[in-house]
């Protein structure tokens, strides 16, 4: 009986941890902003305008490696995820 109670409690704790991890991941994803590239934009220009520091462009590049192969080539209409 005691083993069964311990198993149930362990399962509850595991499920609570999974739920918390899922909630945290969802919050983190929702907190990210999306920016639509305009003509004349560069990652450093976007970083300066949106993040306050042009030197933060590598953060944008890292977050969008699935969309950007070359950080010097971005295109109007591209949707980029921005860091917090």
mmCIF file of C-alpha atoms in Angstrom, residues 22-31:
data_model
loop_
_atom_site.group_PDB
_atom_site.id
_atom_site.type_symbol
_atom_site.label_atom_id
_atom_site.label_comp_id
_atom_site.label_asym_id
_atom_site.label_seq_id
_atom_site.Cartn_x
_atom_site.Cartn_y
_atom_site.Cartn_z
ATOM 1 C CA UNK A 22 5.188 23.442 -20.795
ATOM 2 C CA UNK A 23 3.771 26.626 -19.269
ATOM 3 C CA UNK A 24 7.219 28.223 -19.078
ATOM 4 C CA UNK A 25 7.970 27.304 -22.696
ATOM 5 C CA UNK A 26 4.643 28.752 -23.853
ATOM 6 C CA UNK A 27 5.260 31.992 -21.946
ATOM 7 C CA UNK A 28 8.763 32.299 -23.392
ATOM 8 C CA UNK A 29 7.459 31.792 -26.919
ATOM 9 C CA UNK A 30 4.647 34.298 -26.430
ATOM 10 C CA UNK A 31 7.077 36.890 -25.058
#
